[in-house]
Amino acid sequence: MWKFNFKKMQNFSYAHKNTQFGERETATSAFNSPRISTKIQNIREDAFLREIPVSDGETLCFLQTFLSAAKPENILELGTAVGVSGAVMLDVCKNARLTTIERDENFYNEAAENFKNLGLSPRVTQILGDAGEEIEKLPANFYDFIFMDCAKVQYVKYLPCLKRLLKKGAALAADDVLLYGYVSGEVEVPKKRKMLVEHIKEYVAAATQDCELQTTVLNIGNGVALSVKI
């Protein structure tokens, strides 16, 4: 079990709520539990203690199930954090390579250590930088799967470029699109979150109305919008 490190926690530039018990209760959350190795679970639990943003169990279960069928070779992730979701995806897709982008240097460094300890480093390309800038540099029609879990206000801005990066028939999964139930109207939106909710709604509208995408919003975890490039 990894030890709790108060000093390391203070070095992070931002923190999120503990996702150990899920970010949002759904009707299916009790059934959707991921199968995660002990090593990855230890990393998750250490992240929970420090309130570092890692995908909750239901979202990871979705990733495992979908990727078991899709079998992508090239995966792009926006928002590495400490590498949990990336590690889970590579654990399912034994022949895949992951490119993952993170703007926080502390997260970037810790993820690098975690990938190394998990024996995944040879299959990982880490990029330290702003996702919006970095995705412009990536090759078109290259990725089989994209997992977007970064700054929610930027989702709609990133969509055109992410479409360019996807192969035809490839999928884009945008996490947190229901945002604790604020977006779906289940929970009243706090005043300070209203602008964020509007940005997420813009993304959902753009993805669902785009004639080049087939999109469905899944009521799992904190909400996932799954889009396939057609």
Backbone as numpy.savetxt, mean C-alpha at the origin, in Angstrom:
# Nx Ny Nz CAx CAy CAz Cx Cy Cz
11.45 -11.91 18.60 10.61 -10.71 18.60 11.48 -9.46 18.60
11.22 -8.55 17.71 12.00 -7.32 17.65 11.66 -6.43 18.83
12.65 -5.71 19.31 12.46 -4.89 20.50 11.93 -3.50 20.15
11.12 -2.98 21.04 10.57 -1.64 20.89 11.68 -0.62 21.07
11.78 0.33 20.18 12.87 1.29 20.18 12.29 2.70 20.20
12.29 3.33 21.40 11.71 4.66 21.52 12.48 5.68 20.69
13.78 5.56 20.67 14.60 6.51 19.92 14.26 6.45 18.44
14.12 5.22 17.92 13.81 5.07 16.50 12.45 5.66 16.18
11.48 5.46 17.08 10.15 5.99 16.86 10.19 7.51 16.74
10.99 8.17 17.57 11.05 9.62 17.56 11.71 10.16 16.30
12.48 9.33 15.61 13.16 9.78 14.41 12.24 9.86 13.20
11.11 9.14 13.23 10.23 9.15 12.08 9.54 10.50 11.94
9.35 10.92 10.69 8.79 12.25 10.46 7.28 12.29 10.62
6.62 11.14 10.64 5.19 11.12 10.88 4.80 9.76 11.44
3.66 9.72 12.11 3.18 8.47 12.69 1.69 8.34 12.46
1.20 7.13 12.38 -0.22 6.85 12.16 -0.72 5.96 13.28
-2.02 5.75 13.31 -2.61 4.93 14.33 -2.15 3.48 14.22
-2.22 2.78 15.35 -1.88 1.36 15.39 -2.91 0.58 14.58
-2.46 -0.18 13.60 -3.37 -0.92 12.73 -3.50 -2.39 13.15
-3.03 -2.72 14.34 -3.02 -4.12 14.78 -4.41 -4.75 14.75
-5.42 -3.97 15.10 -6.78 -4.51 15.15 -7.63 -4.05 13.96
-6.95 -3.62 12.89 -7.64 -3.18 11.70 -7.91 -1.69 11.73
-7.90 -1.09 10.58 -8.14 0.35 10.49 -9.62 0.68 10.47
-10.44 -0.32 10.13 -11.86 -0.09 9.99 -12.57 -1.44 10.08
-13.60 -1.52 10.91 -14.32 -2.77 11.07 -15.24 -2.99 9.87
-15.15 -4.17 9.26 -16.02 -4.52 8.14 -16.74 -5.82 8.46
-17.70 -6.15 7.63 -18.45 -7.38 7.85 -17.61 -8.62 7.60
-16.51 -8.45 6.89 -15.68 -9.61 6.53 -14.34 -9.65 7.24
-14.03 -8.68 8.06 -12.70 -8.59 8.67 -12.36 -9.80 9.54
-13.39 -10.42 10.14 -13.14 -11.58 10.99 -12.71 -12.81 10.19
-13.02 -12.82 8.89 -12.73 -13.98 8.06 -11.44 -13.82 7.25
-11.01 -12.59 7.06 -9.90 -12.31 6.15 -8.60 -12.09 6.90
-7.95 -13.17 7.27 -6.67 -13.09 7.99 -5.54 -13.56 7.08
-4.47 -12.78 7.00 -3.36 -13.17 6.13 -2.54 -14.31 6.73
-1.87 -15.05 5.88 -0.92 -16.07 6.32 0.47 -15.48 6.16
1.05 -15.07 7.27 2.31 -14.32 7.23 3.37 -15.08 7.99
4.58 -15.09 7.46 5.69 -15.76 8.13 5.99 -15.10 9.47
6.60 -15.86 10.35 6.94 -15.35 11.67 7.84 -14.11 11.58
8.79 -14.13 10.68 9.72 -13.00 10.55 8.98 -11.72 10.13
8.09 -11.84 9.16 7.33 -10.66 8.73 6.37 -10.21 9.83
5.76 -11.16 10.51 4.85 -10.80 11.59 5.58 -10.06 12.71
6.80 -10.45 13.00 7.59 -9.74 14.01 7.83 -8.29 13.60
8.09 -8.06 12.32 8.28 -6.69 11.82 6.97 -5.91 11.97
5.85 -6.55 11.63 4.54 -5.91 11.78 4.30 -5.48 13.23
4.54 -6.39 14.14 4.24 -6.12 15.55 5.12 -5.00 16.10
6.36 -4.95 15.64 7.23 -3.85 16.05 6.70 -2.53 15.49
6.18 -2.56 14.26 5.59 -1.37 13.66 4.34 -0.94 14.41
3.51 -1.91 14.82 2.31 -1.59 15.58 2.67 -0.81 16.84
3.68 -1.26 17.55 4.08 -0.63 18.80 4.47 0.83 18.59
5.06 1.12 17.44 5.52 2.48 17.16 4.54 3.28 16.31
3.34 2.71 16.06 2.31 3.38 15.27 2.82 3.79 13.89
3.61 2.91 13.30 4.10 3.11 11.94 3.04 2.57 10.98
2.73 3.27 9.91 1.66 2.84 9.00 2.03 1.59 8.21
1.41 0.48 8.57 1.54 -0.75 7.79 0.13 -1.26 7.49
-0.01 -1.96 6.38 -1.32 -2.45 5.97 -1.92 -3.36 7.02
-3.24 -3.24 7.23 -3.87 -4.09 8.22 -4.07 -5.50 7.65
-4.52 -6.41 8.51 -4.60 -7.82 8.13 -5.50 -8.09 6.96
-6.66 -7.44 6.90 -7.60 -7.72 5.82 -7.04 -7.27 4.47
-6.35 -6.15 4.46 -5.73 -5.66 3.22 -4.62 -6.60 2.76
-3.81 -7.08 3.71 -2.75 -8.02 3.35 -3.33 -9.33 2.84
-4.43 -9.77 3.43 -5.10 -10.98 2.96 -5.57 -10.81 1.52
-6.13 -9.64 1.21 -6.54 -9.34 -0.16 -5.34 -9.41 -1.10
-4.22 -8.77 -0.72 -3.04 -8.78 -1.57 -2.56 -10.21 -1.82
-2.52 -11.01 -0.77 -2.06 -12.39 -0.92 -2.97 -13.18 -1.87
-4.27 -13.01 -1.70 -5.22 -13.76 -2.52 -5.17 -13.31 -3.98
-5.22 -12.00 -4.19 -5.23 -11.49 -5.57 -3.93 -11.82 -6.29
-2.80 -11.63 -5.62 -1.52 -11.85 -6.28 -1.24 -13.33 -6.49
-1.84 -14.19 -5.67 -1.70 -15.63 -5.90 -2.29 -16.02 -7.24
-3.35 -15.30 -7.64 -3.99 -15.56 -8.94 -3.30 -14.79 -10.07
-2.96 -13.52 -9.81 -2.40 -12.67 -10.87 -0.96 -13.02 -11.23
-0.18 -13.46 -10.24 1.22 -13.85 -10.43 2.03 -12.79 -11.19
2.08 -11.57 -10.68 2.85 -10.51 -11.36 4.35 -10.77 -11.29
5.05 -10.32 -12.32 6.51 -10.42 -12.34 7.17 -9.12 -11.89
6.52 -8.00 -12.20 7.06 -6.69 -11.83 6.00 -5.91 -11.05
6.33 -5.60 -9.81 5.41 -4.92 -8.90 5.97 -3.55 -8.56
5.11 -2.55 -8.54 5.48 -1.21 -8.09 4.66 -0.88 -6.85
5.33 -0.35 -5.84 4.66 0.05 -4.61 4.96 1.51 -4.32
3.94 2.29 -4.03 4.10 3.68 -3.63 3.82 3.77 -2.13
4.86 3.95 -1.34 4.74 3.98 0.11 5.29 2.72 0.72
6.60 2.67 0.93 7.26 1.47 1.46 6.99 1.27 2.93
6.98 2.38 3.70 7.03 2.34 5.17 8.22 1.46 5.57
8.02 0.45 6.41 9.15 -0.38 6.83 9.23 -1.69 6.06
8.45 -1.81 4.99 8.61 -2.93 4.07 7.67 -4.10 4.26
6.66 -3.97 5.13 5.78 -5.10 5.41 4.98 -5.54 4.19
4.25 -4.61 3.57 3.42 -4.98 2.42 4.28 -5.46 1.26
5.42 -4.83 1.06 6.32 -5.28 0.01 6.82 -6.69 0.25
7.18 -6.98 1.49 7.66 -8.32 1.84 6.57 -9.36 1.65
5.34 -9.02 2.04 4.23 -9.94 1.88 4.00 -10.24 0.40
4.05 -9.22 -0.44 3.83 -9.43 -1.87 4.92 -10.30 -2.48
6.17 -10.08 -2.09 7.26 -10.88 -2.63 7.23 -12.31 -2.09
6.72 -12.47 -0.88 6.61 -13.81 -0.30 5.59 -14.65 -1.07
4.52 -14.00 -1.56 3.52 -14.69 -2.36 4.04 -14.94 -3.78
4.68 -13.94 -4.34 5.14 -13.99 -5.73 6.65 -14.27 -5.75
7.00 -15.54 -5.73 8.39 -15.96 -5.53 9.32 -15.53 -6.65
8.77 -15.26 -7.84 9.62 -14.88 -8.97 9.50 -13.40 -9.32
8.79 -12.65 -8.50 8.55 -11.23 -8.80 9.69 -10.35 -8.32
9.75 -9.18 -8.94 10.65 -8.12 -8.49 9.79 -6.94 -8.05
10.25 -6.24 -7.03 9.52 -5.12 -6.46 10.32 -3.83 -6.58
9.68 -2.80 -7.12 10.21 -1.44 -7.04 9.34 -0.69 -6.05
9.93 -0.11 -5.02 9.14 0.52 -3.97 9.69 1.89 -3.64
8.80 2.86 -3.53 9.17 4.28 -3.37 8.76 4.77 -1.99
9.67 5.45 -1.31 9.41 5.99 0.02 10.07 7.36 0.16
9.34 8.31 0.71 9.90 9.66 0.85 10.60 9.89 2.18
10.28 9.07 3.20 10.86 9.24 4.53 12.15 8.43 4.62
13.26 9.09 4.88 14.55 8.43 4.87 14.68 7.38 5.97
14.07 7.63 7.12 14.13 6.66 8.21 13.39 5.37 7.85
12.21 5.53 7.25 11.47 4.36 6.78 12.27 3.62 5.71
12.81 4.37 4.78 13.61 3.79 3.70 14.73 2.92 4.24
15.46 3.46 5.22 16.60 2.73 5.79 16.15 1.51 6.56
15.08 1.63 7.32 14.61 0.48 8.09 14.08 -0.60 7.15
13.37 -0.19 6.10 12.88 -1.17 5.14 14.04 -1.92 4.48
15.11 -1.19 4.16 16.29 -1.83 3.56 16.85 -2.91 4.48
16.91 -2.61 5.75 17.39 -3.58 6.74 16.45 -4.79 6.81
15.15 -4.51 6.78 14.18 -5.60 6.86 14.23 -6.49 5.63
14.30 -5.89 4.45 14.40 -6.68 3.22 15.66 -7.56 3.24
16.74 -7.00 3.75 17.99 -7.76 3.84 17.84 -8.94 4.78
17.27 -8.70 5.96 17.11 -9.77 6.95 16.16 -10.86 6.49
15.23 -10.49 5.60 14.27 -11.46 5.07 14.80 -12.17 3.82
15.99 -11.79 3.37 16.57 -12.39 2.18 15.93 -11.94 0.89
15.29 -10.77 0.91 14.56 -10.28 -0.26 15.30 -9.20 -1.05
16.38 -8.69 -0.51 17.07 -7.56 -1.13 17.39 -7.74 -2.62
17.81 -8.94 -3.05 18.12 -9.11 -4.48 16.93 -8.87 -5.40
15.72 -8.94 -4.86 14.53 -8.76 -5.70 13.86 -7.40 -5.48
14.52 -6.52 -4.75 13.93 -5.23 -4.41 14.77 -4.08 -4.94
14.11 -3.13 -5.60 14.73 -1.85 -5.95 14.03 -0.78 -5.12
14.76 -0.20 -4.19 14.20 0.86 -3.35 14.55 2.22 -3.93
13.58 3.13 -3.87 13.78 4.49 -4.34 13.41 5.44 -3.20
14.33 6.31 -2.85 14.08 7.33 -1.85 13.72 8.62 -2.56
12.48 9.08 -2.37 12.09 10.32 -3.04 10.59 10.49 -3.06
10.16 11.57 -3.67 8.75 11.88 -3.80 8.14 11.00 -4.89
7.05 10.31 -4.55 6.45 9.37 -5.50 6.05 10.05 -6.80
5.48 11.25 -6.70 5.04 11.95 -7.89 6.17 12.24 -8.86
7.35 12.53 -8.34 8.51 12.80 -9.18 9.13 11.52 -9.71
9.19 10.51 -8.84 9.88 9.28 -9.21 9.12 8.45 -10.24
7.80 8.44 -10.17 7.05 7.61 -11.13 7.18 8.14 -12.55
7.49 9.41 -12.68 7.68 9.98 -14.02 8.91 9.39 -14.71
9.83 8.84 -13.93 11.09 8.32 -14.47 11.01 6.83 -14.80
9.92 6.17 -14.45 9.81 4.72 -14.60 9.33 4.34 -15.99
9.63 3.11 -16.44 9.31 2.69 -17.81 7.81 2.46 -18.03
7.33 2.84 -19.19 5.92 2.66 -19.54 5.61 1.19 -19.83
4.36 0.82 -19.60 3.86 -0.52 -19.93 4.75 -1.63 -19.37
5.20 -1.46 -18.14 6.18 -2.38 -17.56 5.64 -3.17 -16.37
4.75 -2.58 -15.58 4.35 -3.20 -14.32 3.08 -4.02 -14.45
3.11 -5.19 -13.80 1.96 -6.08 -13.78 1.00 -5.75 -12.65
1.52 -5.11 -11.60 0.70 -4.76 -10.45 1.30 -3.55 -9.75
0.42 -2.61 -9.37 0.85 -1.44 -8.61 0.01 -1.36 -7.34
0.69 -1.19 -6.21 0.01 -1.00 -4.93 0.31 0.41 -4.45
-0.73 1.25 -4.39 -0.57 2.65 -4.00 -1.07 2.85 -2.57
-0.14 3.19 -1.70 -0.46 3.40 -0.28 0.42 4.53 0.24
0.29 5.68 -0.41 1.12 6.84 -0.06 0.20 7.99 0.31
0.60 9.22 0.02 -0.20 10.39 0.37 -1.53 10.38 -0.38
-2.63 10.27 0.34 -3.95 10.08 -0.28 -4.36 11.29 -1.13
-3.92 12.48 -0.73 -4.32 13.67 -1.48 -3.73 13.68 -2.89
-2.71 12.86 -3.11 -2.04 12.84 -4.41 -2.54 11.73 -5.33
-3.41 10.86 -4.84 -3.85 9.72 -5.64 -4.35 10.12 -7.03
-5.26 11.09 -7.06 -5.86 11.47 -8.34 -4.82 12.11 -9.26
-3.86 12.78 -8.69 -2.80 13.40 -9.48 -1.90 12.32 -10.10
-1.66 11.24 -9.38 -0.77 10.19 -9.86 -1.42 9.27 -10.90
-2.73 9.22 -10.94 -3.42 8.24 -11.75 -3.00 8.22 -13.22
-2.94 9.34 -13.92 -2.56 9.29 -15.34 -1.19 8.65 -15.57
-0.22 8.96 -14.72 1.11 8.38 -14.88 1.09 6.89 -14.56
0.36 6.49 -13.54 0.30 5.08 -13.18 -0.34 4.26 -14.29
-1.32 4.82 -14.96 -1.91 4.14 -16.12 -0.85 3.89 -17.19
0.02 4.86 -17.39 1.09 4.73 -18.38 2.05 3.60 -18.01
2.28 3.41 -16.72 3.24 2.41 -16.25 2.69 0.98 -16.32
1.37 0.84 -16.29 0.75 -0.48 -16.29 0.75 -1.13 -17.66
1.01 -2.43 -17.67 0.77 -3.21 -18.88 -0.74 -3.33 -19.10
-1.16 -3.61 -20.31 -2.57 -3.89 -20.57 -2.95 -5.17 -19.84
-4.06 -5.12 -19.11 -4.50 -6.25 -18.31 -3.92 -6.27 -16.91
-3.03 -5.32 -16.61 -2.43 -5.25 -15.28 -3.34 -4.47 -14.33
-3.05 -4.57 -13.04 -3.94 -4.00 -12.03 -3.25 -2.99 -11.13
-4.05 -2.03 -10.68 -3.65 -1.00 -9.73 -4.58 -1.09 -8.52
-4.01 -1.25 -7.33 -4.80 -1.27 -6.11 -4.46 -0.03 -5.29
-5.45 0.82 -5.05 -5.27 2.02 -4.24 -5.86 1.77 -2.85
-5.04 1.87 -1.83 -5.48 1.56 -0.47 -6.10 2.78 0.20
-6.91 2.52 1.22 -7.48 3.55 2.11 -8.50 4.45 1.42
-9.19 3.97 0.42 -10.10 4.85 -0.32 -11.45 5.06 0.39
-11.70 4.34 1.48 -12.91 4.61 2.27 -12.57 5.36 3.56
-11.30 5.42 3.90 -10.75 6.24 4.98 -11.61 6.24 6.25
-11.54 5.13 6.96 -12.25 4.97 8.25 -13.76 5.12 8.12
-14.29 5.03 6.91 -15.73 5.19 6.71 -16.14 6.62 6.40
-15.19 7.55 6.35 -15.51 8.95 6.03 -16.01 9.07 4.60
-15.33 8.41 3.67 -15.65 8.55 2.26 -16.99 7.90 1.93
-17.29 6.79 2.58 -18.53 6.06 2.30 -19.73 6.61 3.06
-19.50 7.57 3.96 -20.59 8.15 4.72 -20.97 7.37 5.97
-20.22 6.32 6.30 -20.51 5.53 7.50 -20.22 6.32 8.78
-19.22 7.19 8.70 -18.77 7.96 9.86 -18.71 9.43 9.46
-19.15 10.29 10.35 -19.11 11.73 10.07 -17.67 12.19 9.89
-17.45 13.00 8.90 -16.10 13.46 8.58 -15.67 14.58 9.52
-14.56 14.40 10.23 -14.04 15.50 11.06 -13.69 16.70 10.18
-13.85 17.87 10.70 -13.61 19.09 9.92 -12.22 19.10 9.29
-11.22 18.65 10.05 -9.84 18.70 9.55 -9.57 17.66 8.45
-10.51 16.72 8.25 -10.33 15.68 7.24 -11.18 15.90 5.98
-11.98 16.95 5.98 -12.91 17.14 4.87 -12.21 17.33 3.53
-11.13 18.08 3.49 -10.42 18.29 2.23 -9.79 16.98 1.75
-9.24 16.20 2.68 -8.65 14.91 2.33 -9.71 13.98 1.75
-10.87 13.95 2.36 -11.96 13.11 1.88 -12.37 13.51 0.46
-12.41 14.81 0.19 -12.77 15.27 -1.15 -11.75 14.82 -2.19
-10.48 14.84 -1.83 -9.44 14.38 -2.75 -9.59 12.89 -3.05
-9.90 12.11 -2.02 -10.08 10.67 -2.23 -11.30 10.42 -3.10
-12.37 11.16 -2.87 -13.57 11.03 -3.70 -13.25 11.36 -5.16
-12.40 12.34 -5.38 -11.99 12.69 -6.74 -11.27 11.51 -7.40
-10.42 10.84 -6.62 -9.71 9.69 -7.16 -10.68 8.57 -7.52
-11.58 8.25 -6.61 -12.53 7.17 -6.86 -13.38 7.48 -8.09
-13.81 8.73 -8.22 -14.60 9.12 -9.39 -13.78 8.99 -10.67
-12.53 9.43 -10.61 -11.68 9.37 -11.79 -11.42 7.92 -12.21
-11.15 7.06 -11.23 -10.83 5.66 -11.53 -12.05 4.90 -12.04
-13.21 5.16 -11.46 -14.41 4.42 -11.84 -15.00 4.91 -13.16
-14.71 6.14 -13.54 -15.27 6.71 -14.77 -14.30 6.66 -15.95
-13.06 6.23 -15.70 -12.04 6.18 -16.75 -12.35 5.04 -17.72
-12.47 5.33 -18.99 -12.82 4.33 -19.98 -11.68 3.36 -20.26
-10.48 3.67 -19.78 -9.34 2.77 -19.96 -9.14 1.84 -18.77
-9.99 1.98 -17.77 -9.89 1.17 -16.56 -11.22 0.49 -16.25
-11.12 -0.71 -15.70 -12.28 -1.37 -15.09 -12.01 -1.37 -13.59
-12.84 -0.66 -12.83 -12.56 -0.43 -11.42 -13.71 -0.89 -10.54
-13.36 -1.48 -9.42 -14.34 -1.80 -8.38 -13.77 -1.36 -7.04
-14.63 -0.84 -6.17 -14.22 -0.45 -4.82 -14.61 -1.57 -3.87
-13.64 -2.09 -3.16 -13.83 -3.24 -2.27 -13.97 -2.78 -0.83
-14.98 -3.27 -0.17 -15.27 -2.90 1.22 -14.48 -3.80 2.17
-13.15 -3.74 2.03 -12.26 -4.52 2.88 -11.21 -3.59 3.47
-10.70 -3.94 4.64 -9.70 -3.09 5.27 -10.21 -1.67 5.39
-9.40 -0.75 4.94 -9.78 0.66 4.95 -10.32 1.10 3.59
-10.69 0.10 2.78 -11.21 0.38 1.44 -10.12 0.28 0.39
-10.33 -0.56 -0.61 -9.36 -0.72 -1.70 -10.08 -0.51 -3.03
-9.55 0.35 -3.87 -10.05 0.52 -5.24 -9.15 -0.29 -6.16
-9.72 -1.31 -6.78 -8.95 -2.18 -7.68 -9.30 -1.84 -9.11
-8.29 -1.42 -9.88 -8.48 -1.03 -11.27 -7.64 -1.91 -12.18
-8.24 -2.35 -13.28 -7.52 -3.13 -14.29 -7.47 -2.32 -15.58
-6.30 -2.22 -16.17 -6.12 -1.49 -17.42 -6.64 -2.35 -18.58
-7.65 -1.85 -19.28 -8.29 -2.64 -20.34 -7.90 -2.14 -21.73
